Coordinates of N, CA and C in Angstrom, one line a residue:
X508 N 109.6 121.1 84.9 CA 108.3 121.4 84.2 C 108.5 121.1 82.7
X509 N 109.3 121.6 82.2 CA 109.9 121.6 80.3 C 109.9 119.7 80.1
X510 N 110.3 119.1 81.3 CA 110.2 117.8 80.8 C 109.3 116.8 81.3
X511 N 108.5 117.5 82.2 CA 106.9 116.6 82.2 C 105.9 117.0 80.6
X512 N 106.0 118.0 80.2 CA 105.5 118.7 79.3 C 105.8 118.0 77.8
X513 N 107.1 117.8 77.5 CA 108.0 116.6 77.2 C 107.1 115.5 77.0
X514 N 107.2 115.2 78.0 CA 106.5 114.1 78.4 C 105.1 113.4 77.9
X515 N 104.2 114.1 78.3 CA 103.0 114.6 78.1 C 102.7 114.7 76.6
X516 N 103.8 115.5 75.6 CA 103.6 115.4 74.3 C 103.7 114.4 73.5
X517 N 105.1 113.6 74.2 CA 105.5 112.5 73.6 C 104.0 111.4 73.8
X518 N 103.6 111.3 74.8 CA 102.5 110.2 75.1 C 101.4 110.5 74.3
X519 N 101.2 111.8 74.4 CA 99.9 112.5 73.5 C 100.0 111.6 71.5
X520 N 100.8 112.3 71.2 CA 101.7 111.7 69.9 C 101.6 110.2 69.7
X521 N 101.8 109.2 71.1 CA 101.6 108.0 70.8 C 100.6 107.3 70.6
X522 N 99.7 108.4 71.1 CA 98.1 107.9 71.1 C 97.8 108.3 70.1
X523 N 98.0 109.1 69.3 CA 97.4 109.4 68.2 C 98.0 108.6 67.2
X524 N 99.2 108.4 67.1 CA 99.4 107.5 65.9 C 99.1 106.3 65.8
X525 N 98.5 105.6 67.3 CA 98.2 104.2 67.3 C 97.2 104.4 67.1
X526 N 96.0 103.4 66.9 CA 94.6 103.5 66.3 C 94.3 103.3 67.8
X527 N 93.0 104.0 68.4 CA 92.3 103.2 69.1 C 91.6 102.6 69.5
X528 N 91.8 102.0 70.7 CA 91.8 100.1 71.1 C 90.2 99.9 70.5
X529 N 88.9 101.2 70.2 CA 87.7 100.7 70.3 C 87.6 100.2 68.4
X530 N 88.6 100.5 67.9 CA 88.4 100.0 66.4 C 88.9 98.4 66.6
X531 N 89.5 98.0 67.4 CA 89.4 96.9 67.4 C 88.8 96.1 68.5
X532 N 87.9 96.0 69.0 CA 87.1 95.3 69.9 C 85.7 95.5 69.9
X533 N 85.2 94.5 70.6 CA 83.6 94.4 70.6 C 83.4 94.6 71.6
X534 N 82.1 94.6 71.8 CA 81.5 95.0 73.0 C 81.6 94.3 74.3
X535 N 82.1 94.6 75.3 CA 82.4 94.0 76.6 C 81.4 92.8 76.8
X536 N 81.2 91.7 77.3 CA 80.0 90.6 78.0 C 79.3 91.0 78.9
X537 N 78.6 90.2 78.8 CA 77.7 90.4 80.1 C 78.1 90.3 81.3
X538 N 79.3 89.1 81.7 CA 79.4 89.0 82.7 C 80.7 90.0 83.5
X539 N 81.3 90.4 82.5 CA 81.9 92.2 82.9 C 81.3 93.0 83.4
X540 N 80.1 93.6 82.6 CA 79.3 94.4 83.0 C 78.3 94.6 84.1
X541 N 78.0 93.6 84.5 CA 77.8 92.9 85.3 C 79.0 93.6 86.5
X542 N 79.6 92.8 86.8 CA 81.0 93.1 87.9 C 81.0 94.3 87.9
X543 N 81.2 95.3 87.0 CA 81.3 96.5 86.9 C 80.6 97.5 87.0
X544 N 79.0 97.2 87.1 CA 77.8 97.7 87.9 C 78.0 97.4 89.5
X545 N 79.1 96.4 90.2 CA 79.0 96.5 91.3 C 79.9 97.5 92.3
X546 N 80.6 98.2 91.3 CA 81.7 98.5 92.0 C 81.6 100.1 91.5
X547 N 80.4 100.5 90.9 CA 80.5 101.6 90.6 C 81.0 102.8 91.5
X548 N 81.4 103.7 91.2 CA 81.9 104.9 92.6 C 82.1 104.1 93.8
X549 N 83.2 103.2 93.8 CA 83.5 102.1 94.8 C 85.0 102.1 95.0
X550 N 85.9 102.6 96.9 CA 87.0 102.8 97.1 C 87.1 101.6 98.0
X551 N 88.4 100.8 97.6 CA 88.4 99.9 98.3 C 89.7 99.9 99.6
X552 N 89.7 100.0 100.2 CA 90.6 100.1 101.5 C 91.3 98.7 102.0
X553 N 92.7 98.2 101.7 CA 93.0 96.8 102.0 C 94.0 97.1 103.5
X554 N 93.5 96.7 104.5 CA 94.6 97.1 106.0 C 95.3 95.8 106.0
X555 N 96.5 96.4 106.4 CA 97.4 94.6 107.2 C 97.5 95.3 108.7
X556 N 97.0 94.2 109.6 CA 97.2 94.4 111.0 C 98.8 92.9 111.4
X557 N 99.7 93.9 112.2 CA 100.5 92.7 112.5 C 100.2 91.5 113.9
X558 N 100.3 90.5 113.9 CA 99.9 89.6 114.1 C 100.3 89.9 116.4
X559 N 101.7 89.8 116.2 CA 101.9 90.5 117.9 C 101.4 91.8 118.4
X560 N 101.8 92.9 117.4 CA 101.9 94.5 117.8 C 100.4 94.6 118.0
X561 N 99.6 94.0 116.8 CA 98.3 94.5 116.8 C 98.0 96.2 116.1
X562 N 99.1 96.6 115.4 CA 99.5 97.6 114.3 C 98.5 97.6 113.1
X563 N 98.3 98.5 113.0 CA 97.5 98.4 111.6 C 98.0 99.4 110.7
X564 N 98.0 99.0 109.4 CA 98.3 100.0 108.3 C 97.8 99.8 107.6
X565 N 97.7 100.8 106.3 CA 96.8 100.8 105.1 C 98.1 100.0 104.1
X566 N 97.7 99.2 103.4 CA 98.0 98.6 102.5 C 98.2 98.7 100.7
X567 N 96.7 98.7 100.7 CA 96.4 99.2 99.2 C 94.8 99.9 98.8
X568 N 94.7 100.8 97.6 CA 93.7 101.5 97.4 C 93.4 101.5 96.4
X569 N 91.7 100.3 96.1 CA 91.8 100.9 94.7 C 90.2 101.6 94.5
X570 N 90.5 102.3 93.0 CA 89.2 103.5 93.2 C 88.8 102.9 91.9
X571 N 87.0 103.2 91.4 CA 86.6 102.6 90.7 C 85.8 104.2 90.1
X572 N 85.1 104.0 88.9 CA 85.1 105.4 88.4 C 83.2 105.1 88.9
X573 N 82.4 105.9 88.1 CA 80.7 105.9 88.0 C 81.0 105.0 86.9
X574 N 81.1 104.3 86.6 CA 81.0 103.1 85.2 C 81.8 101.9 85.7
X575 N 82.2 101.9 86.8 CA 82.6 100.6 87.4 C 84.1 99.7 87.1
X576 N 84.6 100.8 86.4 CA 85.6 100.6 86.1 C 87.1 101.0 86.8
X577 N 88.1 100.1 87.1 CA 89.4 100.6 87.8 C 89.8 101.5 87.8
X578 N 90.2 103.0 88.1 CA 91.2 103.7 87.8 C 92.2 104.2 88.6
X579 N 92.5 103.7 89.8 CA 93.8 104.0 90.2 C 94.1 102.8 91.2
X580 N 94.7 102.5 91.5 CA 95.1 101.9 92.4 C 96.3 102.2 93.0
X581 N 96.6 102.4 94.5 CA 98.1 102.6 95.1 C 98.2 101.6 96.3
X582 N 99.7 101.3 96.2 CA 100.3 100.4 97.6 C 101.1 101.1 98.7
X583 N 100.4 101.2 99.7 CA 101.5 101.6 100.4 C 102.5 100.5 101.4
X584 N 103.6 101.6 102.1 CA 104.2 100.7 103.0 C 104.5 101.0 104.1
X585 N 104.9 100.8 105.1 CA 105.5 101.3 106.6 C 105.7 102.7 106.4
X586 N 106.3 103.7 105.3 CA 107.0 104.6 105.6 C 106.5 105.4 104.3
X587 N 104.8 105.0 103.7 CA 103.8 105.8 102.7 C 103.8 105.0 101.4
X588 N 104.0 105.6 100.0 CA 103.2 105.1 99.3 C 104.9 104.9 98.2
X589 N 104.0 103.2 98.3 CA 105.3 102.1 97.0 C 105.0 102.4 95.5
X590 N 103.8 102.7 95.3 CA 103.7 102.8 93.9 C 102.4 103.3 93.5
X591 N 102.0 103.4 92.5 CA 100.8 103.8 92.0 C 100.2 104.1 91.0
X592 N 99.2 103.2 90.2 CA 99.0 103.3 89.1 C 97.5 103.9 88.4
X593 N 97.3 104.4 87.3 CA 96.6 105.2 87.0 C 96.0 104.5 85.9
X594 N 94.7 104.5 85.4 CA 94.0 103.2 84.0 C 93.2 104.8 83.4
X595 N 93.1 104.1 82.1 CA 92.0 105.2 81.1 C 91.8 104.2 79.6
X596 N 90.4 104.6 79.5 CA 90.1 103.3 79.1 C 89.4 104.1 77.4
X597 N 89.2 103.5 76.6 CA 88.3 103.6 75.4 C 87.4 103.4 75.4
X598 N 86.8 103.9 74.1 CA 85.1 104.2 74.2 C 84.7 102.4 74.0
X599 N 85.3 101.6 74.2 CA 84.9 100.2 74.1 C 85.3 99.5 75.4
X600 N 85.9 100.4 76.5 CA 85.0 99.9 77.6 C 87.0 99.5 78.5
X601 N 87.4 98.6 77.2 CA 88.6 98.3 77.7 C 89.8 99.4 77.9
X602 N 90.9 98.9 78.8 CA 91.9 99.8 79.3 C 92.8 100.2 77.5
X603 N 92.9 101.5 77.6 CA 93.9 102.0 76.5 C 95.4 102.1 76.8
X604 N 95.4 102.8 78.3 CA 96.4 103.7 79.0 C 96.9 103.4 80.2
X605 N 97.4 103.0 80.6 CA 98.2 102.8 82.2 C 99.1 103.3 82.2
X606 N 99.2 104.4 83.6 CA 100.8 105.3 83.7 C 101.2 104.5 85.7
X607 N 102.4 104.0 85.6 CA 103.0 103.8 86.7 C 103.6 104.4 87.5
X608 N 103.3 105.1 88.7 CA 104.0 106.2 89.2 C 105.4 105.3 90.3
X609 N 106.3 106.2 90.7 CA 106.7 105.5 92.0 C 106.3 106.3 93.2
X610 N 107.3 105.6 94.2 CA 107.3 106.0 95.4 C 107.3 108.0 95.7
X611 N 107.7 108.5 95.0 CA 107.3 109.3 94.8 C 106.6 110.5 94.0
X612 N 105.6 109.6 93.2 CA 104.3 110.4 92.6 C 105.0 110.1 91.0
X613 N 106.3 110.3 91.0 CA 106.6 110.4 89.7 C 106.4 109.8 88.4
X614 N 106.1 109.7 87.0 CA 105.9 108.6 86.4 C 106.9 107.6 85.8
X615 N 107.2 106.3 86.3 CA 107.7 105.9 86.2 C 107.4 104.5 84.5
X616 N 106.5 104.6 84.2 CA 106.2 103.9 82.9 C 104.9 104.5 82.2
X617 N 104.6 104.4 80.9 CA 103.2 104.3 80.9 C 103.3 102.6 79.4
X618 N 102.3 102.4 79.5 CA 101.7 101.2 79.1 C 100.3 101.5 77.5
X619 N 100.4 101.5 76.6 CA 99.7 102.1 76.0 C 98.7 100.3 75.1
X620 N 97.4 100.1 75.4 CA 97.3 99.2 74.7 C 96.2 98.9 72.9
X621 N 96.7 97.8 72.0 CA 95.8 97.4 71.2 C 95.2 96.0 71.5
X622 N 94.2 96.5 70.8 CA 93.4 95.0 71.0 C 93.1 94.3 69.4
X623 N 92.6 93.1 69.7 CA 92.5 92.1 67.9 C 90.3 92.8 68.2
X624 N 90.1 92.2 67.1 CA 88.7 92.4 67.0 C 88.0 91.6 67.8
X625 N 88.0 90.8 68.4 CA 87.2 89.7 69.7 C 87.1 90.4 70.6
X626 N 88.4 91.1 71.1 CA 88.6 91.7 72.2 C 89.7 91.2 73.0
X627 N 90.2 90.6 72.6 CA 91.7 90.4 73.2 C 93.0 91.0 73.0
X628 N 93.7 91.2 74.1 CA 94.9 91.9 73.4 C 95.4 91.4 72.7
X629 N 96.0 92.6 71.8 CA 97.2 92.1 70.7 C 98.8 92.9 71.0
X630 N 98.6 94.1 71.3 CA 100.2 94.4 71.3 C 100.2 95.5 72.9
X631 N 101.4 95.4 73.2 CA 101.0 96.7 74.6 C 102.6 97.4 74.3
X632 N 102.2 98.3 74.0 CA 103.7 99.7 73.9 C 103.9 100.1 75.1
X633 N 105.6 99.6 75.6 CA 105.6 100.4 77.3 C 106.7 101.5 77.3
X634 N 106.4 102.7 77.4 CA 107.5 104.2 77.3 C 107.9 104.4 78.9
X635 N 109.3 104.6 78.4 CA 109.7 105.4 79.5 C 108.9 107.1 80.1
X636 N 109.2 107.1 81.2 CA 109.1 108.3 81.2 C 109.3 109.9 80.6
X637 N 111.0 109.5 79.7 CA 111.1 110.3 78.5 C 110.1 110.5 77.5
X638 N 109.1 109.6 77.1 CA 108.4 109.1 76.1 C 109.2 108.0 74.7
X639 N 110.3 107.5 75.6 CA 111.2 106.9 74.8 C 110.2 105.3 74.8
X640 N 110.3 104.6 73.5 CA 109.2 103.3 73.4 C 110.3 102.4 74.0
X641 N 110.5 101.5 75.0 CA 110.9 100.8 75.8 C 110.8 99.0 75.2
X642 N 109.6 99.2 75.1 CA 109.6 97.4 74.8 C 107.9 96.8 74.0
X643 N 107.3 96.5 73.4 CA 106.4 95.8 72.3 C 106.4 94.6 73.0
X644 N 105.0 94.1 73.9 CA 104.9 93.0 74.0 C 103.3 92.7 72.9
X645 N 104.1 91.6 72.6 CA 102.1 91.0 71.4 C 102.3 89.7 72.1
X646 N 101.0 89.8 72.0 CA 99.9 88.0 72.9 C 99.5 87.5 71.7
X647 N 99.9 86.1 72.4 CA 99.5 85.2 71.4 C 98.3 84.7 71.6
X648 N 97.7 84.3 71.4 CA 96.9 83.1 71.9 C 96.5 81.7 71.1
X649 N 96.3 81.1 72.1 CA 96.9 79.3 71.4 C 95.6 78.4 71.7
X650 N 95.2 78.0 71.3 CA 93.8 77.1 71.7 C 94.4 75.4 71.6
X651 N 94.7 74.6 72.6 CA 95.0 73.2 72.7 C 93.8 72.6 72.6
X652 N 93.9 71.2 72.0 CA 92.6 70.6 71.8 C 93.0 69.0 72.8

């Protein structure tokens, strides 16, 4: 308990000291919103059936909020569930937060992101479960002519 709590402060603390993502981005497109009016309060159910047995299993699940946006998805496998991930997003529409669970429920990463002013990412902080900062990836982006 003492170190999910841990936990939980450490991530809390990260979000605060990073700006968030909605100071830097604009407003989603049309053709997002769009997508995302279709899937409002929408669970998706992926089965693999095997091809001799004629077996069926559940696969993967993902769940969409009332604003049509992702917020969990999980995999399973023969023997329950491989992994599982969690989204929370900013008042600008895009993902802030991704926490990565494993096989059993636990959190195994979270993902914390910024964006440039267009709306593209710029940097994504990924912590351990301790709330230890793990690794800084920044996106470039390159325009070829």
């Amino acid at each position: 308990m003492k170190r999910s709590l841990h936990f939980i402060y450490i991530i809390s603390l990260a979000l605060f000291l990073i700006p968030e993502a909605s100071t830097y981005a604009q407003e989603l497109d049309a053709a997002t919103l769009a997508k995302r009016a279709g899937r409002k309060n929408l669970t998706i159910k992926e089965w693999n059936t095997d091809s001799r047995s004629k077996k069926r299993w559940l696969d993967r699940v993902t769940t969409y909020d009332n604003q049509g946006r992702k917020i969990e998805q999980i995999e399973y496998a023969s023997y329950g569930q491989k992994w599982r991930e969690t989204y929370e997003y900013g008042d600008n529409g895009r993902i802030v937060r991704e926490v990565e669970y494993d096989d059993r429920d636990k959190p195994k990463s979270v993902k914390i992101y910024e964006y440039n002013t267009d709306g593209t990412k710029k940097k994504q902080y990924k912590y351990n479960p301790n709330g230890k900062l793990e690794t800084v990836k920044i996106f470039e982006y390159i325009i070829s002519e």
